[in-house]
Each structure stands twice: as C-alpha cells, then as structure tokens.
mmCIF file of C-alpha atoms in Angstrom:
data_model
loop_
_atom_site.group_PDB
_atom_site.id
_atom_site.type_symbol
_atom_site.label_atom_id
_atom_site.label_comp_id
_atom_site.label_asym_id
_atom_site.label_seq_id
_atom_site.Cartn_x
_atom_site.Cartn_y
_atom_site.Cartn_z
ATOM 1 C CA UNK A 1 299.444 225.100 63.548
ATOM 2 C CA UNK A 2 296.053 225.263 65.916
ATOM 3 C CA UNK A 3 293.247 226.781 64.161
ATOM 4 C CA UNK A 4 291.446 229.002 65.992
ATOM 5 C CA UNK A 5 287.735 228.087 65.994
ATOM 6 C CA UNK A 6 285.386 230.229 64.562
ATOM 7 C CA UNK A 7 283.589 231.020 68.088
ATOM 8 C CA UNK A 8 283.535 234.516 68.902
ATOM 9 C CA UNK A 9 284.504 235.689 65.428
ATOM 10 C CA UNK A 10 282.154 238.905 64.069
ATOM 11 C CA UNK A 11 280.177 236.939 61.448
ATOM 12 C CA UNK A 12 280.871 238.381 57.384
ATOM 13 C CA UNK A 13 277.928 237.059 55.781
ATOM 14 C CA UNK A 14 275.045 234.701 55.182
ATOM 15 C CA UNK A 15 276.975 232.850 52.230
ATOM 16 C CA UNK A 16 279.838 231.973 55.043
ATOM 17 C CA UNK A 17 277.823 228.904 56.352
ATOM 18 C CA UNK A 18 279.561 225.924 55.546
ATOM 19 C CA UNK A 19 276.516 223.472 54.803
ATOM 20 C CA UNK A 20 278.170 219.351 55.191
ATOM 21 C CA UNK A 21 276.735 215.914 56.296
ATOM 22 C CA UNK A 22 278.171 213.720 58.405
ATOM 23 C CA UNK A 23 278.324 209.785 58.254
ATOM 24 C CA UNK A 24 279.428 207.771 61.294
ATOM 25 C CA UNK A 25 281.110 204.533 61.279
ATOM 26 C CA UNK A 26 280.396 202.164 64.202
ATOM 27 C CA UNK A 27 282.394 200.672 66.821
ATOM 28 C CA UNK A 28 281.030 200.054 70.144
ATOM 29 C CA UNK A 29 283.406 202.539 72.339
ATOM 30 C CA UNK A 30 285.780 203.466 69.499
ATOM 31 C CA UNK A 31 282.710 206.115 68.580
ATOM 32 C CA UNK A 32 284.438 208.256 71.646
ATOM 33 C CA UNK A 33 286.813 209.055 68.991
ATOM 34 C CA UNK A 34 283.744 209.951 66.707
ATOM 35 C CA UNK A 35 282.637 212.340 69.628
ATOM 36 C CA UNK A 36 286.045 214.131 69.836
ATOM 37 C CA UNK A 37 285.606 214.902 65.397
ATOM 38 C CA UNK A 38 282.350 216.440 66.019
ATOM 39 C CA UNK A 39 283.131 218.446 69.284
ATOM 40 C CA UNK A 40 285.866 220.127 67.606
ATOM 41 C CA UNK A 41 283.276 220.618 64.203
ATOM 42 C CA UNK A 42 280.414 221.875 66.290
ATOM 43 C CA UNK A 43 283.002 224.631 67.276
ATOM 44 C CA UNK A 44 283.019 225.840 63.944
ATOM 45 C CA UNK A 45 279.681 228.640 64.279
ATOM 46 C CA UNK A 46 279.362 228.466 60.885
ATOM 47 C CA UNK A 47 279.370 225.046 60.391
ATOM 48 C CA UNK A 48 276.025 223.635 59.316
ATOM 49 C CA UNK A 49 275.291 220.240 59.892
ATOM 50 C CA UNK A 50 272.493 218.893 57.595
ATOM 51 C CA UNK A 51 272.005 215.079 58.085
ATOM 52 C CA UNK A 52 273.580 212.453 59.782
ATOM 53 C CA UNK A 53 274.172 208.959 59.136
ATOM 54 C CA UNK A 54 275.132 206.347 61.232
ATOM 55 C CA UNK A 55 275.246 202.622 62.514
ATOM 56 C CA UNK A 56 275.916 201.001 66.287
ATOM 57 C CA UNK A 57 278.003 204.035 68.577
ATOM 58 C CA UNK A 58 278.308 206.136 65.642
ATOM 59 C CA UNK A 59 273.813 205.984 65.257
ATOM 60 C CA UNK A 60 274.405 206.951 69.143
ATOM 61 C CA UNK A 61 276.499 209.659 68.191
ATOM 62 C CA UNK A 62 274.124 211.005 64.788
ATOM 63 C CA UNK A 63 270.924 210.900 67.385
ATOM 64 C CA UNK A 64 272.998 213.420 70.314
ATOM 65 C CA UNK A 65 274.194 215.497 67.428
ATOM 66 C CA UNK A 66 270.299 215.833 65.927
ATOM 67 C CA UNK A 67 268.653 216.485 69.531
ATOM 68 C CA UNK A 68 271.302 218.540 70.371
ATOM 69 C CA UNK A 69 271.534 221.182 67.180
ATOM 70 C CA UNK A 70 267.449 221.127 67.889
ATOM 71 C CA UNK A 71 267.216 222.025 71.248
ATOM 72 C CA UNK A 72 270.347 224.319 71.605
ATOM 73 C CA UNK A 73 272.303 224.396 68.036
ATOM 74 C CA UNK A 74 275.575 223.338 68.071
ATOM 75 C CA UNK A 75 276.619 223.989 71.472
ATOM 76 C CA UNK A 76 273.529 222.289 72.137
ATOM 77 C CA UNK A 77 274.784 219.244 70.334
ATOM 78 C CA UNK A 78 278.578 219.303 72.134
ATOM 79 C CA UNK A 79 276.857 219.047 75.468
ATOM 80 C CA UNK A 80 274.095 216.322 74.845
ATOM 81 C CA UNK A 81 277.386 214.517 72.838
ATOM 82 C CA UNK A 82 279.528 214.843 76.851
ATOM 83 C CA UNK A 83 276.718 213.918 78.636
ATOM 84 C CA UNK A 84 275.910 210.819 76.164
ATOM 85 C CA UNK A 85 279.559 209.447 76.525
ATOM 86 C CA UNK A 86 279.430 210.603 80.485
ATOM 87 C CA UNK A 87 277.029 208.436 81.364
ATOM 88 C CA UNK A 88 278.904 205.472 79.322
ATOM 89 C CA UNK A 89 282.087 206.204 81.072
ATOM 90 C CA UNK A 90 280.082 206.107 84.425
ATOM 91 C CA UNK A 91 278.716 202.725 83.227
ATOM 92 C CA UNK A 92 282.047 201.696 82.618
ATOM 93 C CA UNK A 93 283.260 201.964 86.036
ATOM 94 C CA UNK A 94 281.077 199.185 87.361
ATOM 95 C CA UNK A 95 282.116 196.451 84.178
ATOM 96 C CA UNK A 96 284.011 193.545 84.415
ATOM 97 C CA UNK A 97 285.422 194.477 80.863
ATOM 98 C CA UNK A 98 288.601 196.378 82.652
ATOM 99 C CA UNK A 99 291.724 196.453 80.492
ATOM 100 C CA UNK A 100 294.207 193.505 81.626
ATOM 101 C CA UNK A 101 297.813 194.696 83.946
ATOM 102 C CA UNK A 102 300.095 193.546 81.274
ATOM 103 C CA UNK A 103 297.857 196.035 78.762
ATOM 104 C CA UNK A 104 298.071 198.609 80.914
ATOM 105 C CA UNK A 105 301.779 198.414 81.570
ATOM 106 C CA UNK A 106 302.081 198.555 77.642
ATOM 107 C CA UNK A 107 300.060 201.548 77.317
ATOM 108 C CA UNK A 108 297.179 199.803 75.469
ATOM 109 C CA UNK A 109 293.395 199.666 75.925
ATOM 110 C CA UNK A 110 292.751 196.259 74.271
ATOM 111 C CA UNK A 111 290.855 193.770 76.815
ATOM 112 C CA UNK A 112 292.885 190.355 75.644
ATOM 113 C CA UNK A 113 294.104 190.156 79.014
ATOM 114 C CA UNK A 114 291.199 191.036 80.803
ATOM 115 C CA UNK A 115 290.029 188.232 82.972
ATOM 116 C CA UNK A 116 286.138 189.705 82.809
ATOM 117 C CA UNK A 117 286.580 189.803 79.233
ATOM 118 C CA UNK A 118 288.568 186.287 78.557
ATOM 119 C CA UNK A 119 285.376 184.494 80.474
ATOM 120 C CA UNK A 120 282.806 186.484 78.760
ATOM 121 C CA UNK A 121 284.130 185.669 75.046
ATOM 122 C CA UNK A 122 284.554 182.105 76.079
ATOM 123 C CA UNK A 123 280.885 182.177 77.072
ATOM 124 C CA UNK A 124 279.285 184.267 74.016
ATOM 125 C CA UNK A 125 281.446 181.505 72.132
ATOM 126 C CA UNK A 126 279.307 178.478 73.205
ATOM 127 C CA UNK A 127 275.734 180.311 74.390
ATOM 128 C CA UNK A 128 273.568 183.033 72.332
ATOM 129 C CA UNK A 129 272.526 185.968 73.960
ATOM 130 C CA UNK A 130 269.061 184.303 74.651
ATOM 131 C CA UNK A 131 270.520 181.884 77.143
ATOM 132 C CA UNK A 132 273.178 183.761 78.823
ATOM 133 C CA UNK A 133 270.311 187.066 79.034
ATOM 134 C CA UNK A 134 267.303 185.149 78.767
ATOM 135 C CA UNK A 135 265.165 188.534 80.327
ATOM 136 C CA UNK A 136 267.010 190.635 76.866
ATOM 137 C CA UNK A 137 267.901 193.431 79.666
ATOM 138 C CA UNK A 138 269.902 195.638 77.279
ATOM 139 C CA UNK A 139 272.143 198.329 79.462
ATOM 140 C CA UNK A 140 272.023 200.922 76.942
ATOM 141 C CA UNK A 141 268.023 201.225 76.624
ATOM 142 C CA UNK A 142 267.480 203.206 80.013
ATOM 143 C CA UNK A 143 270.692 205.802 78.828
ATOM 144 C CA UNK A 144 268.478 205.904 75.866
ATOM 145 C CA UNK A 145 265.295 206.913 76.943
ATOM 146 C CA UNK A 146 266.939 209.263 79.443
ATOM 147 C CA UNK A 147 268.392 211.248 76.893
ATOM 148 C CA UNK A 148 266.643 211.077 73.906
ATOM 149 C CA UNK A 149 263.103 212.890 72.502
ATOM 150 C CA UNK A 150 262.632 210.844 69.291
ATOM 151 C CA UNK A 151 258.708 212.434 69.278
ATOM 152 C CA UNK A 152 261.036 215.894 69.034
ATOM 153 C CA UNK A 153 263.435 213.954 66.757
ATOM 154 C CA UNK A 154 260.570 213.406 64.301
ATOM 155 C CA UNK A 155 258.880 216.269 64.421
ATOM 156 C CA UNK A 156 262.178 218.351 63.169
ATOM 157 C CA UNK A 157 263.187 218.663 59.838
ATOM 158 C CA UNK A 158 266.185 220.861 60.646
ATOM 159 C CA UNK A 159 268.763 217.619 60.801
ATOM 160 C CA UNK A 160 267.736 214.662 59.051
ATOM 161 C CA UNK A 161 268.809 211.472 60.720
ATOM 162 C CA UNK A 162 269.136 207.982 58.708
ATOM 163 C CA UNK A 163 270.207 205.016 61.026
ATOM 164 C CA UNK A 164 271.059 202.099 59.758
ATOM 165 C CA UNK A 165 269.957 198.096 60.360
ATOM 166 C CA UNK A 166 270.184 194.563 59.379
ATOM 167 C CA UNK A 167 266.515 192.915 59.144
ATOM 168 C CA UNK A 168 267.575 189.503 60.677
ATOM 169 C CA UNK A 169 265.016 187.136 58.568
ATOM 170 C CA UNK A 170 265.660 189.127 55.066
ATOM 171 C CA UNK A 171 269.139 190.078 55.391
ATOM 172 C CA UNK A 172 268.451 193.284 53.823
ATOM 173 C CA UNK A 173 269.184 196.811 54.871
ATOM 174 C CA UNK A 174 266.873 198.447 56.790
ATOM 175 C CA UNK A 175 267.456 202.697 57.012
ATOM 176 C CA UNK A 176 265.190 204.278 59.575
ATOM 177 C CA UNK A 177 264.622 207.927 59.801
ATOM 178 C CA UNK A 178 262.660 210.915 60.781
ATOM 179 C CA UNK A 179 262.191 211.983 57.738
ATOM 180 C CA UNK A 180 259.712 208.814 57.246
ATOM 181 C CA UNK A 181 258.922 209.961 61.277
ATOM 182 C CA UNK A 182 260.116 206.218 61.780
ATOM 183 C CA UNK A 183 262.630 207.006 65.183
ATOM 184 C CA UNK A 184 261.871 205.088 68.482
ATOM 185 C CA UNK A 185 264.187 203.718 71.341
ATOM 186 C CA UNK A 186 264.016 200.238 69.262
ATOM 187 C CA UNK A 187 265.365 201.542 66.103
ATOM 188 C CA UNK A 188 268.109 203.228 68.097
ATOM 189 C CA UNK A 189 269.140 199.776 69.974
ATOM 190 C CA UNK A 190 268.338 197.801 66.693
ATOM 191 C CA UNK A 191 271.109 199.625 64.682
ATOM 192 C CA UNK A 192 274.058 198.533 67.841
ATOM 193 C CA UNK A 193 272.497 195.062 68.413
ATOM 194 C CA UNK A 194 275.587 193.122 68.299
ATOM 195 C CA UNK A 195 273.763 189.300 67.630
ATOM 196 C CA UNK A 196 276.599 187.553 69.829
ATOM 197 C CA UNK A 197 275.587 189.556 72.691
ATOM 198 C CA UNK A 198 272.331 190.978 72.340
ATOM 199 C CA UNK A 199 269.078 189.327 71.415
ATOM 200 C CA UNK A 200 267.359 190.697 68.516
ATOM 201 C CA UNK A 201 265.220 193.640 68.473
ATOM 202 C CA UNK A 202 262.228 194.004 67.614
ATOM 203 C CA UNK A 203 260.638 197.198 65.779
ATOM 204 C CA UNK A 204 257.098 197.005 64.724
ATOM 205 C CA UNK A 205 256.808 193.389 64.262
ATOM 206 C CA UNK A 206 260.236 193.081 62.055
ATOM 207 C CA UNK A 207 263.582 191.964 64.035
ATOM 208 C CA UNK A 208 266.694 193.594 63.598
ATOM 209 C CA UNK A 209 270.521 193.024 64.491
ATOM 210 C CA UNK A 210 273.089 195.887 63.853
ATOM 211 C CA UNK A 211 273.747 197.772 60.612
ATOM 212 C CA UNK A 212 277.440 197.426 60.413
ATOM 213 C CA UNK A 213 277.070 194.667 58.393
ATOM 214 C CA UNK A 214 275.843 196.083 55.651
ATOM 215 C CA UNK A 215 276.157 199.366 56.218
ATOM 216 C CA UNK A 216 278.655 200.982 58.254
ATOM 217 C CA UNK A 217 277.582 203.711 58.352
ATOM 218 C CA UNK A 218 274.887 204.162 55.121
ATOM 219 C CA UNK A 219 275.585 206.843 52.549
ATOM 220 C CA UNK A 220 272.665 207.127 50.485
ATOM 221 C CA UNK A 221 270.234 208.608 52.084
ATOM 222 C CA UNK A 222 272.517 211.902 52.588
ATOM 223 C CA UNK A 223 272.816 211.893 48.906
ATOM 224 C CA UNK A 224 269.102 211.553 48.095
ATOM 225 C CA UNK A 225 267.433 213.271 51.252
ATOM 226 C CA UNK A 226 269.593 216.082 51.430
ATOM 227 C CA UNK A 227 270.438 219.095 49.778
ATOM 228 C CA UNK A 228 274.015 219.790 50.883
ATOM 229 C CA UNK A 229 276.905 217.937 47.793
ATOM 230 C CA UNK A 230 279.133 217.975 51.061
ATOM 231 C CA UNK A 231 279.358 214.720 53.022
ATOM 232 C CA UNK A 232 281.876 213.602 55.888
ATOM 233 C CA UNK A 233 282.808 210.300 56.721
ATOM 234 C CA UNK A 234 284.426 209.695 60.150
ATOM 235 C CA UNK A 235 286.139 205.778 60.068
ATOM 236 C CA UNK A 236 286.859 204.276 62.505
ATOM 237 C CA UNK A 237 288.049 201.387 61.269
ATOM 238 C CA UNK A 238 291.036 200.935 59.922
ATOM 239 C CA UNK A 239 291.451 200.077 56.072
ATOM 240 C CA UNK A 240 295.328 199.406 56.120
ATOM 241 C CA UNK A 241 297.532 196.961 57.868
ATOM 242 C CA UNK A 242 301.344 196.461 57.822
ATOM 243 C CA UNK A 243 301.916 193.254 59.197
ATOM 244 C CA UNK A 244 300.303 189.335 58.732
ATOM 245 C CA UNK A 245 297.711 188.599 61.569
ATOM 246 C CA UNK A 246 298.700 185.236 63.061
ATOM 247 C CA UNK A 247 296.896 184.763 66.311
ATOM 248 C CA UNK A 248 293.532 183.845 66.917
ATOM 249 C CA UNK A 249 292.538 187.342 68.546
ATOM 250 C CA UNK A 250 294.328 188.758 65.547
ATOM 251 C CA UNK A 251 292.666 187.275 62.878
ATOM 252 C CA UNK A 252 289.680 187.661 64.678
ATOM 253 C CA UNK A 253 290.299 191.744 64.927
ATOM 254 C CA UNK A 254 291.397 191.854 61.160
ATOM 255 C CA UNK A 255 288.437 190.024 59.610
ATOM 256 C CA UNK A 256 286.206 192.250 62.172
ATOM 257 C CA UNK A 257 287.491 195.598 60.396
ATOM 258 C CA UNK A 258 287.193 193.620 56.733
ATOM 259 C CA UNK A 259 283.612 192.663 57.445
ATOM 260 C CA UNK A 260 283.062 196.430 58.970
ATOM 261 C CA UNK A 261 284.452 198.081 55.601
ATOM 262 C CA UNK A 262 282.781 196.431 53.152
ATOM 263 C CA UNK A 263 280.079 198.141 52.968
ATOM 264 C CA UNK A 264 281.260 201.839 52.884
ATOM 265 C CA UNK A 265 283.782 200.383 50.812
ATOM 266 C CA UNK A 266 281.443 199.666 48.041
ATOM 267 C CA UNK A 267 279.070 202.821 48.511
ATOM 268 C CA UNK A 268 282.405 204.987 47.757
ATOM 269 C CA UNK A 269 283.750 203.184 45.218
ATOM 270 C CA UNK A 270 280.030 203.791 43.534
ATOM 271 C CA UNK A 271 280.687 207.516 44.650
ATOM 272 C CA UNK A 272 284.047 207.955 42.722
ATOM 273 C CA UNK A 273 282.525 206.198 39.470
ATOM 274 C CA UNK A 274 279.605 208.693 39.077
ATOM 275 C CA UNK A 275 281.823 211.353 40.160
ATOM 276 C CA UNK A 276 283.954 210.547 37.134
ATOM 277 C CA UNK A 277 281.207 210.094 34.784
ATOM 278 C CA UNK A 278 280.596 214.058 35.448
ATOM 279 C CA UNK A 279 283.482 214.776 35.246
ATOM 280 C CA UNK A 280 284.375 213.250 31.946
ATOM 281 C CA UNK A 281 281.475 214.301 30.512
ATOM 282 C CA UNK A 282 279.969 211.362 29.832
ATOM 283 C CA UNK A 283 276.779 212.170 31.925
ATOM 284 C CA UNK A 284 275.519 215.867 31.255
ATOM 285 C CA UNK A 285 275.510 218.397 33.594
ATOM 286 C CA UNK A 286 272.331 218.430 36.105
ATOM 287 C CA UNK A 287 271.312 215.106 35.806
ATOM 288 C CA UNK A 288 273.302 213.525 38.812
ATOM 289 C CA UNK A 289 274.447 215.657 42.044
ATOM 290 C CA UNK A 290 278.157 215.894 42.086
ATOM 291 C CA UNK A 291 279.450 215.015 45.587
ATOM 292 C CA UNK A 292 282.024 216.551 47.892
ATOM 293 C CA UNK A 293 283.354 214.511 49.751
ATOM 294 C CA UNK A 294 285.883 214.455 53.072
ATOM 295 C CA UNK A 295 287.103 211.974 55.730
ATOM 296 C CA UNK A 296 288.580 212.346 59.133
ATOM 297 C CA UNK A 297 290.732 209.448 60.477
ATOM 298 C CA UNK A 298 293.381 208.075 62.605
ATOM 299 C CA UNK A 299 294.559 204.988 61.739
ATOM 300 C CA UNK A 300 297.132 205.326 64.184
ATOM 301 C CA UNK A 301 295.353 205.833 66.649
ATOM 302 C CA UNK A 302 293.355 202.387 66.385
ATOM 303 C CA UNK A 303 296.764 200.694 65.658
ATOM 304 C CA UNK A 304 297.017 198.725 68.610
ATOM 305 C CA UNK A 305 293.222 198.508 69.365
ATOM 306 C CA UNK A 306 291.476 195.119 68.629
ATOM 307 C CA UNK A 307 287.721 194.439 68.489
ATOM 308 C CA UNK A 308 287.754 193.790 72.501
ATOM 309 C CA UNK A 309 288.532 197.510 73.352
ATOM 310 C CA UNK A 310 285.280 197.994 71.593
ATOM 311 C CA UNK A 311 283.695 196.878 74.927
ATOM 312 C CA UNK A 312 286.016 199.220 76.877
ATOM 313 C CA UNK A 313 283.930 202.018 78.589
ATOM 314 C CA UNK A 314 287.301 202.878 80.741
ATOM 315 C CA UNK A 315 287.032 206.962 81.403
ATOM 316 C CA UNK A 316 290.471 207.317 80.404
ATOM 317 C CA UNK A 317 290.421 204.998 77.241
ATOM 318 C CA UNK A 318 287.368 207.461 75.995
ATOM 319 C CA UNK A 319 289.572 210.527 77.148
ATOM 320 C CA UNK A 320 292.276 209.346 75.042
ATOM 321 C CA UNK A 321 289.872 208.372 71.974
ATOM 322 C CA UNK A 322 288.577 212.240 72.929
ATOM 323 C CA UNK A 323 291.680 213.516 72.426
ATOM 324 C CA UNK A 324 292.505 211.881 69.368
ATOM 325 C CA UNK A 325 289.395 213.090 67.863
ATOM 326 C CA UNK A 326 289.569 216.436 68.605
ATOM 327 C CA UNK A 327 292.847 216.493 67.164
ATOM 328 C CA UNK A 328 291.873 214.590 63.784
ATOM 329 C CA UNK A 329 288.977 217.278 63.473
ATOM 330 C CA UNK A 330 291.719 220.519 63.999
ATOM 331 C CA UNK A 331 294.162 219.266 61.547
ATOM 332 C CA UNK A 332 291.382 218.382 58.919
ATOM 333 C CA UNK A 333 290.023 221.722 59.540
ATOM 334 C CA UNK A 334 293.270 223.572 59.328
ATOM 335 C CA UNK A 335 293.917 222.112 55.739
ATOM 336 C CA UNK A 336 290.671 221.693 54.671
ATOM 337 C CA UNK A 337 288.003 224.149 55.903
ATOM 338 C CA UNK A 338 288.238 226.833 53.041
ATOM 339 C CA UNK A 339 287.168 223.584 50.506
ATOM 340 C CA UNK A 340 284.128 222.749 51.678
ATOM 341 C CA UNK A 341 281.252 223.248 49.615
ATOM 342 C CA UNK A 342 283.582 223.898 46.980
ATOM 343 C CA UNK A 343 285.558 220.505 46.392
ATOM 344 C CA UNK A 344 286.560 217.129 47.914
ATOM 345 C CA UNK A 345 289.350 216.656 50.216
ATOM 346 C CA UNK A 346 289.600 213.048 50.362
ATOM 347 C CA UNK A 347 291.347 210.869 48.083
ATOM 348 C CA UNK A 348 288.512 208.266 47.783
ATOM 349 C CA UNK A 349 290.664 206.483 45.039
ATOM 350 C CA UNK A 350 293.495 206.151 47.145
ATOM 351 C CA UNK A 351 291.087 205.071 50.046
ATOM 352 C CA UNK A 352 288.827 202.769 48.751
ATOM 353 C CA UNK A 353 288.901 201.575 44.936
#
C-alpha cells in the first residue's frame, strides 16, 4: 500500500506538524539513496525538519536540505536536493570511473571491473593525493560554491546544521555548524575529504580529513541543540552480512562498512542505555530528554555494492539509488508516520547493541 503524501490535503491543525531531525550517513554516491528518503519526506507538508546532521555525501545532502527549507520550504529543499545530485550525475558523464561490461551484464554498479577505476586504486595505493594532485584541485568545490549561501546558512536559525570532521593532527572530532555561524565551502569539503584521494583541508588554520571516521554521521548535537525528541537516521551502510568475505576487494568493502559504523554504532548504543535508565526509573523524570528515534534503510539494496560504486556518479546508478530511496521513505512512512513525536520506531537493540 502507497501512501498518499500529505500535499494538497486541507490542513486540521497547528498540533499536526510532525517536528523530526534527520542524521545522514556518508558514502560518496550511495547518498543518492539518501536524496530519494528525503524527497519522499519533504512531501510530507507537515513534516518539519529541525536539524540535520551529516558527514561526506550525506553533509552534502544536510546543507541542500537547510538552503533549501530557507529559501523555499520543503519544496524548496526537493529542488536544490535534484539540482545538487544533477550536477553530480552531469559530472559523472565525463569520469573514467564507468562501471566495468561484465558489471553491467550482471546488473551491478560496483566499479571492480572498471579499467579507469582498477588504474586509479592501483595508483592511490602507492602515491598520496599530494603527488598524484599536487595543485589540491578538488571537483566538488566549484558545485559547491555554485549552489550554496553558507552567509544565508548562518544567518538562519530555522534548520540547524551540524557537519561533521576529523582534525587530522588531533584525531578528534570536529562538529561545525551555524549555530556557532562556523559554515564555509572548507568545512563543507573538509567533512567528504577522503585522505587517499584528497589532500587535507584546511579551515581556519586547523586541517581536516572526513568525519566518517568518527562520526558517521554525528548524533549529539541534534540531541543537545535541538528541541525536537524525534531523530532519523538514514544508513547507508550496511550493518549485516551473510556470507565470509574472501577476496581482497571484499575484505576491503567489509572492513570499509565496519570502520563506517563504528561510530553511530556507539552513539546509539549510548542512546538505548539512557533511554532505559528513564524508562526504568532509575533517572527521574525531566532530567534527561527521552529520544524518539527512527531509521530508514535498505540493506538490500547495497547488497551487491562495494566501496568502489561509491565513486560511481553513473545517471542511472543514482536513478536506481533514487528509486530505492523513495521507496524506503513510503514504506517507513506508511507504517510509521502516525508515531512520530510520540514513540520510536526503530529497534535500536536489535540494530546496534
């Protein structure tokens, strides 16, 4: 069963608005599957998204959901959201990262097989970003100051953005936000600056690599920094696997997803102990914010997807993660949308501890 979204419908009352967060996992092109979740959400008119959290494609994603809510709600946010992943698809169409015949043939989007790809890993294997790009010419800055106001960005209160990176000399977290008016182009590359292909970037003086290493995406700051005890988490990367990785490229795409779910691992498991500590009445009522909390996932849909299709900006491999999104986000909201605000509807035990 579809559900209908909430477009069009006559509107009942002020205490209708359904008031969430949303935290974004990272994964390079795999966040097209990110973008299908929250064009299906943004349907929802009386959805209201308060904050956003998130690391690498899914801090791209977070930063075209804020601008777009700001300058045109959330229709606002669907468009700038197409005309983000557009652009990457147009991008794409000029790589050398093309999805090998035998691939193809098998109805996968893994690039394995790709000859662009098979020389480029062989290269990033034995020379850092600084000699194979010794000018730091990173593709994704110019789409980002094309499309992005962060001077807007932090001068708006109405979505609160929290993007997460790894300070390289520290190895600490490093969250920035407009809420501490702390937004630029650099923190935006800084939270997908992969340090096997990009060089490190640098933000006032500090230099940063990407966030999904310790925090993909960051939770915290939704609890803390906003209001809303709703918060969604769209993975991307998949917790459970039925079969022993053998190859190289396997092991390789296994301990990828490991390293990538550490971190939200942890921040959830946290989440479920304080959540029981309420419950149980071990800490009194008022003192801690009891979360809701929801996911939207396909692991099947990542299945047969290893870390290389991360670097696949194909327009029909983002169609398909499109697709899958959108269809993630109806089902969840078929089941689901009556709870929020009112309970959880994911199973974080299950999940995660």
């Amino acid at each position: 069963m579809i559900r209908i979204p909430t477009e069009g419908k006559k509107k009942e009352a002020k205490d209708t608005k359904k008031r969430i967060s949303v935290a974004m996992q990272g994964g390079g092109s795999h966040g097209a599957y990110t973008w299908g979740v929250l064009d299906r959400l943004l349907q929802e008119k009386d959805l209201v998204i308060e904050g956003v959290s998130g690391t690498s494609a899914g801090g791209m994603n977070a930063v075209a959901t804020a601008q777009g809510i700001i300058d045109g709600g959330n229709e606002g946010a669907r468009q700038l959201l197409t005309d983000y992943w557009t652009a990457n698809s147009k991008a794409g169409e000029s790589s050398l990262f093309k999805p090998g015949v035998l691939d193809i043939l098998a109805g996968k989007y893994t690039l394995h097989n790709s000859p662009g790809f098979l020389i480029f890993d062989f290269l990033t294997k034995i020379l850092s970003p600084y000699q194979l790009n010794p000018l730091g010419t990173n593709p994704l800055k110019g789409l980002v100051e094309k499309l992005f106001d962060f001077d807007k960005l932090n001068a708006s209160n109405s979505v609160k953005v929290f993007l997460a990176a790894t300070h390289v000399y520290t190895g600490k977290l490093k969250v920035f936000s407009n809420v501490n008016k702390e937004l630029c182009t650099e923190a935006l590359l800084a939270t997908a600056c992969l340090p096997t292909l990009f060089a490190a970037v640098l933000v006032k003086g500090e230099y940063y690599w990407d966030g999904g290493f310790i925090g993909n995406p960051v939770i915290y700051p939704l609890i803390y920094d906003c209001e809303t005890p709703d918060i969604m988490l769209i993975k991307l990367n998949p917790t459970h696997r039925n079969r022993l990785p053998t190859s190289a490229s396997e092991i390789g795409d296994r301990l990828n997803e490991i390293t990538n779910n550490t971190s939200i691992m942890r921040e959830m498991r946290s989440m479920h102990f304080i959540t029981k500590l309420i419950d149980d009445g071990i800490v009194p009522p008022g003192k801690l914010k009891r979360l809701h909390v929801h996911m939207i996932e396909d692991e099947k849909a990542f299945h047969d997807l290893g870390w290389s299709s991360k670097l696949n900006t194909d327009k029909d491999f983002l169609s398909y993660l499109f697709d899958a999104g959108r269809k993630s986000a109806d089902k969840w909201l078929e089941k689901n949308y009556d709870k929020v605000n009112k309970e959880s509807t994911a199973d974080i035990q299950e999940e995660f501890v």
